[in-house]
Short mmCIF file of C-alpha atoms in Angstrom, two decimals:
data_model
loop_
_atom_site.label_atom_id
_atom_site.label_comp_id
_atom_site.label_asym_id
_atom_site.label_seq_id
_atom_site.Cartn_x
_atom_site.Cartn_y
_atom_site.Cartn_z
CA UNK A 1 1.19 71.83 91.16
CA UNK A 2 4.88 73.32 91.37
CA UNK A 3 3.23 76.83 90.72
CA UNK A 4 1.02 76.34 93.82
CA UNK A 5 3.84 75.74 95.64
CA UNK A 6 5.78 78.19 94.50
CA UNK A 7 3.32 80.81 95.70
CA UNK A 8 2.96 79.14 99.16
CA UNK A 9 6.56 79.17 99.81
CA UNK A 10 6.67 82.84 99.01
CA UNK A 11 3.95 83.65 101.31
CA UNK A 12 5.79 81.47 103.98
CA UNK A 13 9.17 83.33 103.06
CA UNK A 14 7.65 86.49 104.01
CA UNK A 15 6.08 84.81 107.21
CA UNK A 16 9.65 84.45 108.54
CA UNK A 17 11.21 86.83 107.58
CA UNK A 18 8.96 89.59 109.13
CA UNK A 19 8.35 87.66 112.13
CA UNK A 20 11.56 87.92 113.41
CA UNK A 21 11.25 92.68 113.02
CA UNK A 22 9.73 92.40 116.39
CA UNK A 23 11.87 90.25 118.36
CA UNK A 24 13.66 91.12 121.63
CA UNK A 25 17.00 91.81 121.03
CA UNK A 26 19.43 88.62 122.31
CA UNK A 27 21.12 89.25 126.04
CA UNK A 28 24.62 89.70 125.92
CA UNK A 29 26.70 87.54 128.61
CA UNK A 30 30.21 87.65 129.19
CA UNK A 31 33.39 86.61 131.29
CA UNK A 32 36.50 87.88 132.20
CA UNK A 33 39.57 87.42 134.26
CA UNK A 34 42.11 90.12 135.12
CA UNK A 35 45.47 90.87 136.70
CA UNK A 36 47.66 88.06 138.34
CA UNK A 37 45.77 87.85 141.24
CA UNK A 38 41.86 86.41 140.79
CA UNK A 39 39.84 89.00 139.54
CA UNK A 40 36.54 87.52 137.81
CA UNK A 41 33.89 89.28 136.57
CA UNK A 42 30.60 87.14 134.73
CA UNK A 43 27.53 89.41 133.64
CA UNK A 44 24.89 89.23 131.31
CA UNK A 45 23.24 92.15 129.51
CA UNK A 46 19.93 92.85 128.20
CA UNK A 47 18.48 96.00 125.91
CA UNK A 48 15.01 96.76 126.78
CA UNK A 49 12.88 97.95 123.84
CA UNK A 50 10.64 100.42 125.65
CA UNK A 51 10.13 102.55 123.01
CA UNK A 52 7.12 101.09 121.45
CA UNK A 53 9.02 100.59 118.44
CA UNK A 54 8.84 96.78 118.27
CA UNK A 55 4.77 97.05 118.26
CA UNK A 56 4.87 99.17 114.89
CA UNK A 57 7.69 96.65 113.55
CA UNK A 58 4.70 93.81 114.50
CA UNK A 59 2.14 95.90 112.37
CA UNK A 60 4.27 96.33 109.83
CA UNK A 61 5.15 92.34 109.21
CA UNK A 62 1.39 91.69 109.76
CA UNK A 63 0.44 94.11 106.18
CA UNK A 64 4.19 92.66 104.40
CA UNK A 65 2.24 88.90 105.35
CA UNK A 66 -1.16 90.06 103.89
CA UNK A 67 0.83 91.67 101.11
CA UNK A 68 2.09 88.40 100.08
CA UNK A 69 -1.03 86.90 100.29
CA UNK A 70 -2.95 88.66 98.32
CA UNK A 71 -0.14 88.79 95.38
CA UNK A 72 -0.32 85.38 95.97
CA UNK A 73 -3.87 84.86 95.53
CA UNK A 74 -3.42 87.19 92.33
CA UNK A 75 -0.83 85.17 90.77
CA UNK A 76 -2.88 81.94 91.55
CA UNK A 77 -5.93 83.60 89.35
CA UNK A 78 -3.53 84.49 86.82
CA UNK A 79 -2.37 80.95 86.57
CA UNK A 80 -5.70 79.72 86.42
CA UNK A 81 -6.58 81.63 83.50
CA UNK A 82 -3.89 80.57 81.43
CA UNK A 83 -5.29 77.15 82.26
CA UNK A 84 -8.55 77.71 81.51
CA UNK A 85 -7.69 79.82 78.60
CA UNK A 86 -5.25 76.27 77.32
CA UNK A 87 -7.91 74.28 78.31
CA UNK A 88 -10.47 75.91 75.81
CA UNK A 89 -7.62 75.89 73.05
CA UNK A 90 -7.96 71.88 73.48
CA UNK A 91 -11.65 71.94 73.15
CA UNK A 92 -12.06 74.28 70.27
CA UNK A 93 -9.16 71.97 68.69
CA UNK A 94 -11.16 68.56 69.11
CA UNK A 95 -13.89 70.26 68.17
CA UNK A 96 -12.68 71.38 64.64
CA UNK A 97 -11.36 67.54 64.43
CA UNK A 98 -14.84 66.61 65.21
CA UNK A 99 -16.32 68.72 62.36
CA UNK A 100 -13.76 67.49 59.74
CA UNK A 101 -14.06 64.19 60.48
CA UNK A 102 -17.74 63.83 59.80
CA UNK A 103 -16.88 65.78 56.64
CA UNK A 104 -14.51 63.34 55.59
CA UNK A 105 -16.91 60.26 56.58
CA UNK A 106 -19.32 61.79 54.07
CA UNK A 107 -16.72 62.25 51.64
CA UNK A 108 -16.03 58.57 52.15
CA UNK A 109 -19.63 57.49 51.54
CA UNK A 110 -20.33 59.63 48.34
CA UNK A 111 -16.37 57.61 46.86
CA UNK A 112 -17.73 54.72 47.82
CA UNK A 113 -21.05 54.87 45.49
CA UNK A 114 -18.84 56.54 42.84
CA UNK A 115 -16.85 54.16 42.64
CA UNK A 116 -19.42 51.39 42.35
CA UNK A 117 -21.66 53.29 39.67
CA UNK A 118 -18.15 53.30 37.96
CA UNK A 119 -17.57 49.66 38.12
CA UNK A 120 -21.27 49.30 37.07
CA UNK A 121 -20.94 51.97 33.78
CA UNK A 122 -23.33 54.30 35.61
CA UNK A 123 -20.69 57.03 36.60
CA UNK A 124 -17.62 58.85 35.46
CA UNK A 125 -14.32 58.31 36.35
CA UNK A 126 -13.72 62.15 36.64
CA UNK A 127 -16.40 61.94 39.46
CA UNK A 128 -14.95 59.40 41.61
CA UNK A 129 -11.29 61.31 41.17
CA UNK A 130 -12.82 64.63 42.23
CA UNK A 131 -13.93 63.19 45.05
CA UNK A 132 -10.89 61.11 45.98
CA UNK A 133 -9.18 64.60 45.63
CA UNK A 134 -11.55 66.17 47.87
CA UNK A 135 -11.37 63.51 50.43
CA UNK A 136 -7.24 63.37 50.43
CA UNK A 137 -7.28 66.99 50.79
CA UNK A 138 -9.86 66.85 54.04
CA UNK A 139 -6.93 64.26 55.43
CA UNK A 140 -4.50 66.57 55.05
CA UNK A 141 -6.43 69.11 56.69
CA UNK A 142 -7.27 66.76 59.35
CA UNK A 143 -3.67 65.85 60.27
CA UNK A 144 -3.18 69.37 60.39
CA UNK A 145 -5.80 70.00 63.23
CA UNK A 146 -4.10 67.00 65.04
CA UNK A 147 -0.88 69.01 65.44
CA UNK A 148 -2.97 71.64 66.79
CA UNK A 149 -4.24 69.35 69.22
CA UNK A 150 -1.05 68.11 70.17
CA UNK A 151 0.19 71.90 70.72
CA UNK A 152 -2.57 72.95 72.51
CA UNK A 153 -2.43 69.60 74.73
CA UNK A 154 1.45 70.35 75.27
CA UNK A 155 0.69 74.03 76.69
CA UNK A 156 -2.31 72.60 78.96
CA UNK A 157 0.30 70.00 80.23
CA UNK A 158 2.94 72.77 80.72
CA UNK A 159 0.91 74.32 83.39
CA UNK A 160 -0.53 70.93 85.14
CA UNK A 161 1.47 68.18 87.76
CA UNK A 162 4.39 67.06 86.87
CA UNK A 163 4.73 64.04 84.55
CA UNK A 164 1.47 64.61 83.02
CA UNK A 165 1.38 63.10 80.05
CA UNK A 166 0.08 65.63 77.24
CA UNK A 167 -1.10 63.09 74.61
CA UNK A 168 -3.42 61.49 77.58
CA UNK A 169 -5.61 64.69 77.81
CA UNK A 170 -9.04 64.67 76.67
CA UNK A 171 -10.83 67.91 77.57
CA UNK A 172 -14.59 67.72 77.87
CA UNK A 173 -16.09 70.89 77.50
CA UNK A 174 -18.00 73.26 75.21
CA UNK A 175 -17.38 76.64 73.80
CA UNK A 176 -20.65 78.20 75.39
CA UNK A 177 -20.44 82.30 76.80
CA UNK A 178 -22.37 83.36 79.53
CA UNK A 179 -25.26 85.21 78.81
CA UNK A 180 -25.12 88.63 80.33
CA UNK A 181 -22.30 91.10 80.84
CA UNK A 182 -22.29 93.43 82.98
CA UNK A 183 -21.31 97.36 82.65
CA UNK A 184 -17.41 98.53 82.61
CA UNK A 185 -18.29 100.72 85.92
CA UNK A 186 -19.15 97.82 87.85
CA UNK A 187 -16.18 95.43 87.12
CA UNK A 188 -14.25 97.51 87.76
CA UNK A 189 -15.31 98.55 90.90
CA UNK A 190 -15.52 94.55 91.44
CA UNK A 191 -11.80 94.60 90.40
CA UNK A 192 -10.46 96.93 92.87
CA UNK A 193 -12.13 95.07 95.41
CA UNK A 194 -10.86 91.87 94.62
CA UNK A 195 -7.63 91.93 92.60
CA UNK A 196 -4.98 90.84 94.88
CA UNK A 197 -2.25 92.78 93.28
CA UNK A 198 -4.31 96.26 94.05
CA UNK A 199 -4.90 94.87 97.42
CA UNK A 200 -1.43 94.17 97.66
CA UNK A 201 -0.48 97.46 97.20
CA UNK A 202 -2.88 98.64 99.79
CA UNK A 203 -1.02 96.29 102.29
CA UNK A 204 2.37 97.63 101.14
CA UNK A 205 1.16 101.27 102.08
CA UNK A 206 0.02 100.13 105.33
CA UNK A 207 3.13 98.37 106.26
CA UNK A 208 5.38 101.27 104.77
CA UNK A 209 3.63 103.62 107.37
CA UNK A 210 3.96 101.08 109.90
CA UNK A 211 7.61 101.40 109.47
CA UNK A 212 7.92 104.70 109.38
CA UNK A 213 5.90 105.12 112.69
CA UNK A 214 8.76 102.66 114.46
CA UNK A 215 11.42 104.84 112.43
CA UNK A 216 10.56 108.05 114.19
CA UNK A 217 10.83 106.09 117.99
CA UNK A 218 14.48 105.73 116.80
CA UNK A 219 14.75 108.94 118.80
CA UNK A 220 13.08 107.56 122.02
CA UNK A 221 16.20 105.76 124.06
CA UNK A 222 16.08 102.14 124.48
CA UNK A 223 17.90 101.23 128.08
CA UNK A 224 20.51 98.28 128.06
CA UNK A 225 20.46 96.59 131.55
CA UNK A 226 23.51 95.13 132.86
CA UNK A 227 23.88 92.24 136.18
CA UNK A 228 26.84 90.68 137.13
CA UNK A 229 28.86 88.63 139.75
CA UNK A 230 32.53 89.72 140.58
CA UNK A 231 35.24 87.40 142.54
CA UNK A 232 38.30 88.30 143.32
CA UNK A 233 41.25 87.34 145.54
CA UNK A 234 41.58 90.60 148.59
CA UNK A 235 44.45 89.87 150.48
CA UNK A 236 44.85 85.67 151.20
CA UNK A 237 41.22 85.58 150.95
CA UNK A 238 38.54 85.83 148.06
CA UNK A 239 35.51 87.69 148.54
CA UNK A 240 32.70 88.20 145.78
CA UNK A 241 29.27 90.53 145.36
CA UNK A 242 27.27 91.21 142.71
CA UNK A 243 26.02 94.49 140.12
CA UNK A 244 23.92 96.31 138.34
CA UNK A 245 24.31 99.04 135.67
CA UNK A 246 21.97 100.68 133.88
CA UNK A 247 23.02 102.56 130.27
CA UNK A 248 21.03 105.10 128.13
CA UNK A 249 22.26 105.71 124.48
CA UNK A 250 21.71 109.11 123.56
CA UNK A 251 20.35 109.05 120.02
CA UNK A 252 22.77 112.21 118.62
CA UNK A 253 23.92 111.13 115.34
CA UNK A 254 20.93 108.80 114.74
CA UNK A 255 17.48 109.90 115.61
CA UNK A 256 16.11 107.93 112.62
CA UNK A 257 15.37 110.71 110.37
CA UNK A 258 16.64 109.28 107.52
CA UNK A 259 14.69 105.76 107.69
CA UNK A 260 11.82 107.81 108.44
CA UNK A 261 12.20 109.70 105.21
CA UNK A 262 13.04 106.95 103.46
CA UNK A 263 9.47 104.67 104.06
CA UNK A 264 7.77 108.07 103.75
CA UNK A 265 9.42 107.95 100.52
CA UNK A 266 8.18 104.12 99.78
CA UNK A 267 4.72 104.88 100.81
CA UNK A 268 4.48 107.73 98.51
CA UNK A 269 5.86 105.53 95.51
CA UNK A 270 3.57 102.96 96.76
CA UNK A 271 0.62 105.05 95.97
CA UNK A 272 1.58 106.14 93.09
CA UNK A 273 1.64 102.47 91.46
CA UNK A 274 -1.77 101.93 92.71
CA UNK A 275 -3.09 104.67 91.50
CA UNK A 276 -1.30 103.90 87.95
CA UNK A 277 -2.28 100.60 88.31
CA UNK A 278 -6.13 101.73 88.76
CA UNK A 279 -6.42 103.66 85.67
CA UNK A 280 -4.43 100.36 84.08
CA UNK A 281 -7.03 97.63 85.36
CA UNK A 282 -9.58 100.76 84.10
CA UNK A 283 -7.98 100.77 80.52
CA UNK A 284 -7.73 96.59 80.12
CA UNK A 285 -11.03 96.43 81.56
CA UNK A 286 -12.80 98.51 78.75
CA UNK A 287 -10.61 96.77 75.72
CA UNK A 288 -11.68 93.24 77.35
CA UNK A 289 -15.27 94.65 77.57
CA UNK A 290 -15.47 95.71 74.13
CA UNK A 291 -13.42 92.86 72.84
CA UNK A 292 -15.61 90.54 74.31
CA UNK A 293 -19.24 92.40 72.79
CA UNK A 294 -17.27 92.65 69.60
CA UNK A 295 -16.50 89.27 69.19
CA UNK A 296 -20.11 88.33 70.19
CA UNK A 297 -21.62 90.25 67.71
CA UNK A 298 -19.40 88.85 65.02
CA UNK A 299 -20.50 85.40 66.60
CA UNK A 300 -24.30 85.79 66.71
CA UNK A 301 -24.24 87.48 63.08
CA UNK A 302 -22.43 84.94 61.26
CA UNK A 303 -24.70 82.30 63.52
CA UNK A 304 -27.95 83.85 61.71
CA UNK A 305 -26.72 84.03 58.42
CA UNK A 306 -25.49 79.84 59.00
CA UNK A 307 -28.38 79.30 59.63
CA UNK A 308 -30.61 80.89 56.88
CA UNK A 309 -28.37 80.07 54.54
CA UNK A 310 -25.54 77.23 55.06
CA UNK A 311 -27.66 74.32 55.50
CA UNK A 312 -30.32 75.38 52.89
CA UNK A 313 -27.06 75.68 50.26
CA UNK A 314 -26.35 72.37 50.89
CA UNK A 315 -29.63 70.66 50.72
CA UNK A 316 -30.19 72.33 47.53
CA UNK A 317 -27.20 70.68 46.28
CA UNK A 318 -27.86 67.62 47.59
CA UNK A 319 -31.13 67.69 45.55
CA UNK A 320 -29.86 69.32 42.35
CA UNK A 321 -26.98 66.88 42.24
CA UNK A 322 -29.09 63.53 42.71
CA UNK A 323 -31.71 64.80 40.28
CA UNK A 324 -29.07 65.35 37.78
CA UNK A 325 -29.22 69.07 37.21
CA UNK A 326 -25.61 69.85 38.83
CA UNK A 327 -22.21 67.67 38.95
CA UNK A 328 -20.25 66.42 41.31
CA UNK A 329 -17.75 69.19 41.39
CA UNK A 330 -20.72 71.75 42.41
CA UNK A 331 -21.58 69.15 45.50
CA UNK A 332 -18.02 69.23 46.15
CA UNK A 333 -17.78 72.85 46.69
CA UNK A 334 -21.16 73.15 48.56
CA UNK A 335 -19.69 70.72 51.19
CA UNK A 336 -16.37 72.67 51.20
CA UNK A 337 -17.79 75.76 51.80
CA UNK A 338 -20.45 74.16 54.45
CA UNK A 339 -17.36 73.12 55.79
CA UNK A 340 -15.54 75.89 55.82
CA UNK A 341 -18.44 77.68 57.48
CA UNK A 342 -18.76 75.23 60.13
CA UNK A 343 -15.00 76.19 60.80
CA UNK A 344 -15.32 79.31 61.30
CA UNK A 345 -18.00 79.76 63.30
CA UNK A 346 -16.24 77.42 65.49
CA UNK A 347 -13.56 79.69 65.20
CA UNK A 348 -15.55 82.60 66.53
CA UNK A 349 -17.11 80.77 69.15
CA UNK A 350 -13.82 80.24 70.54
CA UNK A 351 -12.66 83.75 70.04
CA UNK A 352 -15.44 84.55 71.93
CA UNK A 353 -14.78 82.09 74.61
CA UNK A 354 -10.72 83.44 75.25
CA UNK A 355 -12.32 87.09 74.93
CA UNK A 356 -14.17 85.95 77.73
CA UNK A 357 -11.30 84.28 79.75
CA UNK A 358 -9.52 87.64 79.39
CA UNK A 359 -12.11 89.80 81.28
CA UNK A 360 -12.48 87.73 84.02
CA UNK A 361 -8.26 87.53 84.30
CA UNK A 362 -8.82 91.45 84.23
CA UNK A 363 -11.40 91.49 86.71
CA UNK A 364 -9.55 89.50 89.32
CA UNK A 365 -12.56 86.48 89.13
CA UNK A 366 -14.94 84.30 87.55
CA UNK A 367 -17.33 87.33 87.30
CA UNK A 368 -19.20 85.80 84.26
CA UNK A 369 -18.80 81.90 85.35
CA UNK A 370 -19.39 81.60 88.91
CA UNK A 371 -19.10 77.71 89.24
CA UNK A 372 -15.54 77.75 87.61
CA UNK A 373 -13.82 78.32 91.46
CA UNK A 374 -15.37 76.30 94.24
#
């Protein structure tokens, strides 16, 4: 996906660039010719980093690598929860489809025998336009859940390939939550382990100290090393010989201090994001947690009381209406509000399900679904 390679390229940005801190620094060569007569000179030149500074800049580029990579790895989780969190919108829309349209296929049915106790003097006209009511209004709420499902498949397509085709997804899933959760303490302990944006910050510490270590051997003198070959014209002959210098820079107006306070700096900024970012994963943590056992609760309450109650409404309905003792109107509204039940416990169920999503985003991992990541 173009996200996936977006976060590769990054990583492989930071792969160059820090590999080339601890290179050698390139030789200088150069020639010259001087005065009338032949004077040549051709020499090459060659700083040698003997400071030990270069081995701290290699440090440093390895943590700025493993930085990247575990921001990386973070924004990959992040992206797959938005996909898993689409991904459920798409179910939970079918889903309420689903449940309408086997609403509406009864609704069909019951018109259907109206209509024909109608034709055969049995029934009332009212009845069979209450129920063509009720049915047209069950269409129009079920070309309403359609647009939802187009939405929902747009935003799942939005974060697939390319060219996907949102009106060709069919998600295949259910709206089941795990069974346990476990304590606030020990996610988040789990999340500083595994979050790659705290981990991140870790690295950036690392490689801030890295770099101030090969800041303070700014001071230590680095010796340039000089060879050449001279020819020039003595006399009517030419004679020639060779060098060697050796030079020392003396580190007087730059001994480094100030890039030395200036990752000391970094570092201390450094740990004061991870340390805010801590009591942050801390504080999203507990609102997911409770969210989540909220939203449960709601869940499994309204469950019980569906239960006991929803389907025993409607059979008594169903019973009181074919033995005559209530109208059509009164089945009507025991469907509708069967209906409407069956909505919204799908409704919490899914709640539940994106409350669900959310802590593990928090936590960094699947913590709750371990066969969602391979």
């Amino acid at each position: 996906s173009p996200q996936a390679r977006e976060l590769r390229a990054g990583v492989e940005a930071v792969e160059a660039e820090t590999s080339g801190w601890s290179l050698w620094a390139n030789p200088d060569a150069s020639y010259s010719r001087e005065g009338a007569s032949v004077n040549q000179f051709w020499q090459i030149g060659q700083r040698l980093p003997l400071s030990g500074r270069l081995g701290y800049l290699r440090q440093a580029g390895g943590a700025a690598v493993s930085a990247a990579q575990s921001q990386s790895a973070f924004q990959r989780w992040q992206v797959v929860s938005a996909v898993r969190a689409a991904f459920y919108d798409v179910v939970a829309a079918q889903e309420r489809e689903k449940v309408m349209r086997a609403n509406l296929d009864r609704l069909a049915e019951i018109t259907r025998i109206l209509s024909e106790r109608e034709k055969q003097g049995e029934g009332s006209t009212y009845d069979r336009l209450r129920a063509e009511r009720e049915r047209a209004e069950i269409e129009t709420e079920l070309l309403t859940s359609r647009v939802a499902i187009a939405q929902s498949r747009s935003r799942l397509a939005a974060l697939l390939r390319p060219n996907t085709e949102p009106s060709g997804i069919v998600a295949s899933g259910d709206l089941r939550i795990a069974a346990d959760v476990l304590p606030v303490a020990e996610l988040h302990k789990r999340a500083l382990e595994i979050r790659g944006d705290y981990r991140a910050q870790e690295k950036e510490i690392e490689q801030f100290q890295f770099s101030q270590r090969a800041a303070q051997r700014l001071r230590v003198p680095e010796p340039s090393v000089v060879a050449g070959f001279n020819r020039a014209q003595v006399g009517p002959g030419m004679v020639s010989g060779s060098y060697i210098a050796l030079s020392v820079p003396v580190p007087l107006f730059n001994d480094g201090r100030t890039e030395v306070a200036r990752f000391r700096a970094e570092a201390e900024r450094t740990q004061a994001r991870r340390e805010m970012l801590k009591q942050r994963i801390f504080a999203e943590l507990s609102g997911a947690h409770s969210a989540l056992q909220l939203q449960r609760a709601a869940a499994d309450e309204y469950r019980r009381g569906l239960e006991t109650q929803g389907q025993r409404l409607e059979q008594i309905a169903q019973a009181a209406y074919q033995e005559g003792e209530l109208d059509i109107l009164a089945l009507l509204d025991a469907w509708r509000v069967s209906l409407q039940s069956k909505l919204r416990l799908l409704d919490l169920n899914a709640a539940c399900k994106q409350a669900e999503i959310e802590l593990e985003r928090v936590v960094g991992e699947p913590a709750l679904n371990r066969g969602v990541l391979p």
